Short mmCIF file of C-alpha atoms and ligand atoms in Angstrom, two decimals:
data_model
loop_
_atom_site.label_atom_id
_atom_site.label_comp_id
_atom_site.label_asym_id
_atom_site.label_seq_id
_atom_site.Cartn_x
_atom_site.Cartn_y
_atom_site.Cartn_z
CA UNK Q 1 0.00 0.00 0.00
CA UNK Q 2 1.33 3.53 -0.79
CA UNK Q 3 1.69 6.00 1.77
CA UNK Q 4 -0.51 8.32 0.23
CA UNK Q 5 -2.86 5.29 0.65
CA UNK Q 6 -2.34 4.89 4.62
CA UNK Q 7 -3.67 8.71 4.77
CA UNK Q 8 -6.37 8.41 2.36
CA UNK Q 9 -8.22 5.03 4.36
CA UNK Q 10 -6.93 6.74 7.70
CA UNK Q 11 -8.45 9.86 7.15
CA UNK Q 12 -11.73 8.32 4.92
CA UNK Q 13 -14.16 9.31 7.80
CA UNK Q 14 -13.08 12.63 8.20
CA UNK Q 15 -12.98 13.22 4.21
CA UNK Q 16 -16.38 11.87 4.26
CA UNK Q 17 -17.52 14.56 7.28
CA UNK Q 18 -15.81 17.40 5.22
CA UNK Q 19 -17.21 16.82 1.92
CA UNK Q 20 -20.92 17.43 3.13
CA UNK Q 21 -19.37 20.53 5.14
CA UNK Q 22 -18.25 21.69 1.97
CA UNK Q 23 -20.95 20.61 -0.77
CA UNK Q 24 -23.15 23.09 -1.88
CA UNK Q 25 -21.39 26.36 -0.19
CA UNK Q 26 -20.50 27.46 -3.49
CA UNK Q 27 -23.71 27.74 -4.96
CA UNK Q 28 -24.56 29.46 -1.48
CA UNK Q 29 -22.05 31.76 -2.41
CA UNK Q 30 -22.95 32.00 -5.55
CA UNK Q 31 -26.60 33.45 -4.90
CA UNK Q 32 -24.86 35.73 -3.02
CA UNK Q 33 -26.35 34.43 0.33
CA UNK Q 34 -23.97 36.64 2.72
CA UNK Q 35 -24.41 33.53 4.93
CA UNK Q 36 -22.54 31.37 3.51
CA UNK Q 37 -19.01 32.49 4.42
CA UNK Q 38 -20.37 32.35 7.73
CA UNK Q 39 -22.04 29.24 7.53
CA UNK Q 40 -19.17 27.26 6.23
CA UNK Q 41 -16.68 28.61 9.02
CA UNK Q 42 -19.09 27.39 11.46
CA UNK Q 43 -18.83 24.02 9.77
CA UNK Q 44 -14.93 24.22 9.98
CA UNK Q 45 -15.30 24.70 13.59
CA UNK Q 46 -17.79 21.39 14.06
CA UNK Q 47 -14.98 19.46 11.85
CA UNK Q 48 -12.63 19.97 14.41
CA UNK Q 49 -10.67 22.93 13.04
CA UNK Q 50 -10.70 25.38 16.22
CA UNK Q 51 -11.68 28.86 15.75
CA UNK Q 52 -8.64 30.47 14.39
CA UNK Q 53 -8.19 27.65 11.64
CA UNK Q 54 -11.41 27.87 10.38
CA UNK Q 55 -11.58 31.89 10.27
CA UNK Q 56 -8.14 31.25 8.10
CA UNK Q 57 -9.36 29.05 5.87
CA UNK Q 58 -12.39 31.19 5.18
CA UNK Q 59 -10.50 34.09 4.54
CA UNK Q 60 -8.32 32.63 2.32
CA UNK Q 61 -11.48 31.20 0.34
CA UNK Q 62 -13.52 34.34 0.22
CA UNK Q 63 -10.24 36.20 -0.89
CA UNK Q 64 -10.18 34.08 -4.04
CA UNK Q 65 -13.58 34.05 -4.40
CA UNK Q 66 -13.29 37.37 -4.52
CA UNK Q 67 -10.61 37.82 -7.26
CA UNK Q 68 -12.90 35.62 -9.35
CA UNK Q 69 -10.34 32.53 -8.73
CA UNK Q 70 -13.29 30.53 -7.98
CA UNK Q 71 -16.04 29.16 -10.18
CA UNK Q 72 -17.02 25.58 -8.98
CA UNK Q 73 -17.18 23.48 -5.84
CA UNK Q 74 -14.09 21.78 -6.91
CA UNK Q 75 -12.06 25.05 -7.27
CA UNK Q 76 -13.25 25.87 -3.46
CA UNK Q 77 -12.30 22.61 -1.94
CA UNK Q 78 -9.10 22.96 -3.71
CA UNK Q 79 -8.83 26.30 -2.31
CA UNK Q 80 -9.47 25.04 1.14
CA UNK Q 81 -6.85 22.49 1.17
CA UNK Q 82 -4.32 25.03 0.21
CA UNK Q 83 -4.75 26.68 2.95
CA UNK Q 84 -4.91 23.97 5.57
CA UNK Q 85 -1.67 22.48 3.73
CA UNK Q 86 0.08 25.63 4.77
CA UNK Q 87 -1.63 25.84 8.46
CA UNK Q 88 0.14 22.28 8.56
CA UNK Q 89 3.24 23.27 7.09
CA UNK Q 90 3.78 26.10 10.38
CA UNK Q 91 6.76 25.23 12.36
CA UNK Q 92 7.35 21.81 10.18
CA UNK Q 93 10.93 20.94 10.63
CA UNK Q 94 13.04 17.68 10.65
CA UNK Q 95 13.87 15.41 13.83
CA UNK Q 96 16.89 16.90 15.21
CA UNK Q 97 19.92 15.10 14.57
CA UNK Q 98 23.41 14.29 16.64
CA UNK Q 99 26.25 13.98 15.06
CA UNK Q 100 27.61 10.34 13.76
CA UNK Q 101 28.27 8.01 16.95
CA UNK Q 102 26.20 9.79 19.26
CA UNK Q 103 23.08 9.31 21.23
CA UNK Q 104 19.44 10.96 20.53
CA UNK Q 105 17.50 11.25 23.03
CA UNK Q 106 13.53 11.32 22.50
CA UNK Q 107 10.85 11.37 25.44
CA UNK Q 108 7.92 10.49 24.75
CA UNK Q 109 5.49 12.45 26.67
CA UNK Q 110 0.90 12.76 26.91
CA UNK Q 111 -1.75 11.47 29.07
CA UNK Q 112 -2.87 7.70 29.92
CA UNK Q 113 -3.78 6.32 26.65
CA UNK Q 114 -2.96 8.48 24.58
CA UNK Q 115 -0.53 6.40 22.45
CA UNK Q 116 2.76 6.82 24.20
CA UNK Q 117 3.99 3.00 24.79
CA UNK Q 118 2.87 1.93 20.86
CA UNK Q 119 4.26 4.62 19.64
CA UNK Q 120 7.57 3.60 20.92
CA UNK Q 121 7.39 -0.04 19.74
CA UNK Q 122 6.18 1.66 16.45
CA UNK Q 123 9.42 3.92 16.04
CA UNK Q 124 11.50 1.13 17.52
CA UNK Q 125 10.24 -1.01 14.52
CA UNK Q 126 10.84 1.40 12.13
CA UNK Q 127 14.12 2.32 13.12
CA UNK Q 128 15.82 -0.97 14.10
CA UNK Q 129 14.19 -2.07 10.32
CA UNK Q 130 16.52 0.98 8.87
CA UNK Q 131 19.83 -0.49 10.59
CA UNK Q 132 19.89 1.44 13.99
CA UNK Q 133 20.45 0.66 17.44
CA UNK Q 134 17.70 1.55 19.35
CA UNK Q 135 17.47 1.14 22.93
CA UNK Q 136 13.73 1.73 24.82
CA UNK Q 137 13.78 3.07 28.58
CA UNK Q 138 10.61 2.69 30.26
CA UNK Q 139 9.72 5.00 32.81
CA UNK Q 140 6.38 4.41 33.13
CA UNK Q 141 6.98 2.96 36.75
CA UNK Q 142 3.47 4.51 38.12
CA UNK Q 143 1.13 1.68 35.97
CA UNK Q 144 2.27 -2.24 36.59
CA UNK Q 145 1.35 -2.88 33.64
CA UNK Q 146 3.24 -0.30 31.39
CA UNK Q 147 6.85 -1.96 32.11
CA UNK Q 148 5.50 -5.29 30.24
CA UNK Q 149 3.91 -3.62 27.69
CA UNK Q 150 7.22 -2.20 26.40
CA UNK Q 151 9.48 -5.09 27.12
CA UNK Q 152 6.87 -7.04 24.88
CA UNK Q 153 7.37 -4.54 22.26
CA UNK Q 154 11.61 -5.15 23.07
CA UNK Q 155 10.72 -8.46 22.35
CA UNK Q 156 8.79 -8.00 19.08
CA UNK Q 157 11.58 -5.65 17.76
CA UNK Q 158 14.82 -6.77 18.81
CA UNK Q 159 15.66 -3.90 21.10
CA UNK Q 160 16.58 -3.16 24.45
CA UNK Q 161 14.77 -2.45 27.10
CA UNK Q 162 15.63 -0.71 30.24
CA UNK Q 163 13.70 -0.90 33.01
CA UNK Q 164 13.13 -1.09 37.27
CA UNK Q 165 10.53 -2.22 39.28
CA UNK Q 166 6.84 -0.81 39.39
CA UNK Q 167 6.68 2.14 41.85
CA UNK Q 168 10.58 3.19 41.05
CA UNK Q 169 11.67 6.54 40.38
CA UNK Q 170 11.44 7.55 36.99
CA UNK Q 171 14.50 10.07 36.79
CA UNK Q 172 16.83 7.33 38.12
CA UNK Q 173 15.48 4.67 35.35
CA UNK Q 174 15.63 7.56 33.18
CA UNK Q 175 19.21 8.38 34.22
CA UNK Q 176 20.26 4.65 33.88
CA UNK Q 177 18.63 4.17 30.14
CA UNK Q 178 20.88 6.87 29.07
CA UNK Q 179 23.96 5.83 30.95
CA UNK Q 180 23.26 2.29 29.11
CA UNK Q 181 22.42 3.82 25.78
CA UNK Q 182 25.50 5.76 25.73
CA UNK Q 183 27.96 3.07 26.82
CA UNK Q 184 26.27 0.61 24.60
CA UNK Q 185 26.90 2.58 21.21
CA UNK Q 186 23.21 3.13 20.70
CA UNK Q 187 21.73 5.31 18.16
CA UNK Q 188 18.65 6.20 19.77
CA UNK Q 189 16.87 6.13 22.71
CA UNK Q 190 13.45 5.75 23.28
CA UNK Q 191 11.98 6.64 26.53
CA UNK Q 192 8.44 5.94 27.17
CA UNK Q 193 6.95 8.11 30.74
CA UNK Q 194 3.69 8.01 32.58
CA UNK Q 195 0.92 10.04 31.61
CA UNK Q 196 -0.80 9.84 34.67
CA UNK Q 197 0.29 11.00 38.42
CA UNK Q 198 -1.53 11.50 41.86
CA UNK Q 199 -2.08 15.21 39.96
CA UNK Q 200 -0.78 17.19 36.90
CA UNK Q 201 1.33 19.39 39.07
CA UNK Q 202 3.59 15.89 40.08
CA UNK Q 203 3.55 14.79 36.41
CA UNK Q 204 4.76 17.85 35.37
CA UNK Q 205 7.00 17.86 38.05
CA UNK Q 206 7.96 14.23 37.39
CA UNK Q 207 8.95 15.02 33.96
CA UNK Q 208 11.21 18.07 34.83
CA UNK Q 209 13.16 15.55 36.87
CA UNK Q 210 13.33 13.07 34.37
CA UNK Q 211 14.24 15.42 31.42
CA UNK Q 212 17.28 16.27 33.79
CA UNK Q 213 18.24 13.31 35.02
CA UNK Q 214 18.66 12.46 31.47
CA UNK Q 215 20.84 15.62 30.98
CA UNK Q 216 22.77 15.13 33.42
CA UNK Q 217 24.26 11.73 31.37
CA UNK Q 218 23.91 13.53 27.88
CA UNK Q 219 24.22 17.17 28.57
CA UNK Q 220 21.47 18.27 25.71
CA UNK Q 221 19.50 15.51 25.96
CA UNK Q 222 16.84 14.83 25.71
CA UNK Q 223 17.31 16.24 22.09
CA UNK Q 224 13.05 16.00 21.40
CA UNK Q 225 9.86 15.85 23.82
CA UNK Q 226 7.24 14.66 21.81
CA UNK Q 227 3.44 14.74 22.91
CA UNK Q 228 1.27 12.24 21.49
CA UNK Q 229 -2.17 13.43 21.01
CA UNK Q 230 -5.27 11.44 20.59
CA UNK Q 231 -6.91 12.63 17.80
CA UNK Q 232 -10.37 10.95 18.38
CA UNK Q 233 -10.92 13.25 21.64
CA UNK Q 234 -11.57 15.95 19.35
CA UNK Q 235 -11.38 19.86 21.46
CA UNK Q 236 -10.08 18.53 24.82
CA UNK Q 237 -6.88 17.68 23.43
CA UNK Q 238 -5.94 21.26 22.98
CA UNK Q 239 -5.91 22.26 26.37
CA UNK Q 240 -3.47 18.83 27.36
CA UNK Q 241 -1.21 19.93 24.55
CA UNK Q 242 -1.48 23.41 26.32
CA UNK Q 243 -0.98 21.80 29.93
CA UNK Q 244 1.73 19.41 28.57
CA UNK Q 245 3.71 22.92 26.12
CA UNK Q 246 3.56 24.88 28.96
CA UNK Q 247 5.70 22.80 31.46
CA UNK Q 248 7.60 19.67 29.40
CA UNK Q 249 9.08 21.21 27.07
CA UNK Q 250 7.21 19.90 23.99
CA UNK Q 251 9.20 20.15 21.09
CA UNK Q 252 6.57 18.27 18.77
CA UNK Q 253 3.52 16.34 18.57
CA UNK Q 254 2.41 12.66 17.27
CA UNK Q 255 -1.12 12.39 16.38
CA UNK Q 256 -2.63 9.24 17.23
CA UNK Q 257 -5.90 7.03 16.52
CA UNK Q 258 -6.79 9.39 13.38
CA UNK Q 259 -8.14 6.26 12.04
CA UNK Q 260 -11.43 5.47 12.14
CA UNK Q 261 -12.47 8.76 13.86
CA UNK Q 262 -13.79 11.26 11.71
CA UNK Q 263 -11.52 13.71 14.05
CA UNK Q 264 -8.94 14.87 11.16
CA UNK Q 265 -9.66 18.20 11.51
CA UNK Q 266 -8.10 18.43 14.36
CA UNK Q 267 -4.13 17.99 13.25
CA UNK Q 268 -5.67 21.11 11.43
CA UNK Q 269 -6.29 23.06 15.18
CA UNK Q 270 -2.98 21.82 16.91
CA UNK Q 271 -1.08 23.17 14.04
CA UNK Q 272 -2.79 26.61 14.24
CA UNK Q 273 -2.38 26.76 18.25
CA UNK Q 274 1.01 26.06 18.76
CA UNK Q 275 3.07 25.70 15.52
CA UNK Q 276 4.68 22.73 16.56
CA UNK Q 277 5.86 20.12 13.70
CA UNK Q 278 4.24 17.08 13.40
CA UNK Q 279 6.43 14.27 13.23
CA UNK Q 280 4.48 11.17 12.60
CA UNK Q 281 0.62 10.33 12.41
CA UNK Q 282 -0.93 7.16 13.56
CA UNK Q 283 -3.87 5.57 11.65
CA UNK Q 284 -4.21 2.03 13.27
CA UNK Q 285 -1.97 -0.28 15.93
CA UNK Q 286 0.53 -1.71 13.82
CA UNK Q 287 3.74 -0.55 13.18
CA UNK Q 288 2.91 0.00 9.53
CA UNK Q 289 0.21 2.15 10.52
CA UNK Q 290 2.61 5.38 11.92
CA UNK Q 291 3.56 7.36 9.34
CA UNK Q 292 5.82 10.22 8.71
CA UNK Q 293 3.71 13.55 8.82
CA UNK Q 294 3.53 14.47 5.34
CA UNK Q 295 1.68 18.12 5.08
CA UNK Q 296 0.31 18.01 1.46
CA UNK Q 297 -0.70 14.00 1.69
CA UNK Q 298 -3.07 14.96 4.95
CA UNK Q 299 -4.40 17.72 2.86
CA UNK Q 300 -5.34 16.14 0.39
CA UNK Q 301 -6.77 13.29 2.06
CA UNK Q 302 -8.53 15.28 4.73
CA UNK Q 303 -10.76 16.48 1.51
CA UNK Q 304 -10.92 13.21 -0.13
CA UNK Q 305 -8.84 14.30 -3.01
CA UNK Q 306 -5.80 12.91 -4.87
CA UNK Q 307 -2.19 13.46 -4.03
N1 LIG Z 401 -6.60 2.69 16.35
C1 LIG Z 401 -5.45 3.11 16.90
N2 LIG Z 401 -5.12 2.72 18.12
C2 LIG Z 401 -3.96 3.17 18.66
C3 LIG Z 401 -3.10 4.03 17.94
N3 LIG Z 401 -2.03 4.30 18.75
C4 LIG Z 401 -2.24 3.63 19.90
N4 LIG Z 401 -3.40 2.94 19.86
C5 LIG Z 401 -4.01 2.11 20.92
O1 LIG Z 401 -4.35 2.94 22.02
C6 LIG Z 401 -4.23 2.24 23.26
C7 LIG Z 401 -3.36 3.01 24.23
O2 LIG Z 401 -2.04 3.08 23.72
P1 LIG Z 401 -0.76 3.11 24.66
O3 LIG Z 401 0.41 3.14 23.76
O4 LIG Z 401 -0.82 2.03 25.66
O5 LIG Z 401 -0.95 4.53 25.36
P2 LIG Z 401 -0.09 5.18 26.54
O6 LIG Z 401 -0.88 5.03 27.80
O7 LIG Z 401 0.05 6.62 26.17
O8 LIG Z 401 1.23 4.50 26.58
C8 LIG Z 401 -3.65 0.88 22.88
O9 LIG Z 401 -4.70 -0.05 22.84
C9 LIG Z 401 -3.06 1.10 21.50
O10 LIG Z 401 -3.04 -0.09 20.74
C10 LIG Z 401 -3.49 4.44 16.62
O11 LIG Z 401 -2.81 5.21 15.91
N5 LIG Z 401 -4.67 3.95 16.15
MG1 LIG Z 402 2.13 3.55 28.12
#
């Protein structure tokens, strides 16, 4: 399956949810119903955009509209994912690199559930599959659970895992993953973290220490935070992302569960809000299924149209 493909099924629903949004606005517009600009930002807004999105991609519309760019439904849809290909283009950059021989650091940071611990096993995949060496520390002491869940992942991909007891301190498994990473040659590591503390003030708190602990093995490390965001929870995950920017240190985002959801809209709102780059997407629960962010391909998927 092309890649292209993977965004297209992902995003199907959503595509599907848009289309009626955007059917028949142009001959709104065209009768010169003064509504209609209105109307169809208040339909952005219901598909997930947020506020400021859907006010940009309205302007940008009744702009060409206005210069007599547009004539048909088609030339307004294509309009519209123009501009949402460039809301997802703000602040897109590539992961950081070390140089040759070195470690990089990525935590993996976001609420319970949210997609942290697959995404890990995901990127392990991927990575080991292109020839690295990637080690997984799993800090997630606070669930039982959590510490199995990534050594099963270790197991599917070949790769390390370093780990303590449930109920350890974080920071210290933190600080030995690195310390192992390091001596061990690895290219990367992966550290997965709990999303979930007795409140958010201690999580924050928790990852402060652990982002620390880690620098105080690999002074600049770790090199990316990355918040996974559950698409399918539509509006609330903009004020986690908020929460989470404020205090970790989030230097980008991986957007999870945007299968099945009809939510797609909302890569469209993070991107707006906080200008952080995208660096993967995740449309299912195999590894296959996360996906480099590619701008242009969720564009033109979010409106059902062709690369
Ligand atoms: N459909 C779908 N499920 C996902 C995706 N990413 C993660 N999941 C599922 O979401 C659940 C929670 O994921 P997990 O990695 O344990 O979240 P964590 O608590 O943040 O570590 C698991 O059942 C995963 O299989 C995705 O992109 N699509
Ligand atoms: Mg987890």
């Amino acid at each position: 399956m092309s890649i292209f493909s993977i965004f297209k099924r992902g995003l199907e629903k959503s595509a599907t949810k848009l289309s009626r949004v955007v059917n028949g606005v142009f001959s709104g517009i065209k009768a010169h119903n003064a509504a209609s600009f209105d109307d169809l930002e208040a339909m952005l807004i219901s598909a997930d955009f947020g506020v400021s999105a859907a006010k940009k991609v309205v302007a940008g519309i009744r702009d060409r509209y206005e210069r007599g760019k547009i004539a048909t439904d088609a030339d307004l849809i294509v309009t519209a994912r123009d501009e949402v290909s460039a809301i997802l283009k703000q602040g897109m950059r590539d992961i950081r690199t070390v140089p040759d021989g070195e470690l990089l650091v990525i935590l993996m940071v976001g609420v319970n559930g949210s997609g942290k611990t697959t995404t890990i096993g995901k990127l392990a995949a991927k990575w080991k599959a292109e020839g690295k060496k990637v080690i997984l520390g799993a800090c997630d002491t606070f669930r039982a659970a959590a510490v199995e869940q990534l050594q099963l992942w270790g197991e599917r991909t070949g790769c390390q895992v370093i780990s303590s007891k449930h109920g350890a301190d974080p920071a210290s498994v933190a600080f030995d993953a690195t310390m192992a990473a390091k001596s061990r040659g690895a290219d990367i590591l992966l550290i997965d973290t709990a999303g979930r503390q007795q409140n958010q003030q201690n999580l924050m708190a928790e990852l402060n220490k652990i982002c620390r602990s880690i620098g105080k093995v690999l002074p600049g490390a770790p090199h990316e935070v990355w918040l996974t965001v559950d698409a399918s929870l539509g509006a609330n995950v903009i004020n986690q992302a908020r929460e989470f920017g404020k205090t970790a240190g989030v230097s980008g985002l991986v957007l999870t569960k945007l299968d099945g959801t009809g939510r797609g809209g909302m890569a469209v709102a993070l991107h707006e809000e906080f200008g952080l780059p995208t660096f993967f997407a995740g449309f299912g629960e195999a590894p296959e299924d996360l996906q480099e962010f590619d701008p242009e391909f969720y564009a033109n998927a979010l409106f059902g149209l062709e690369k």
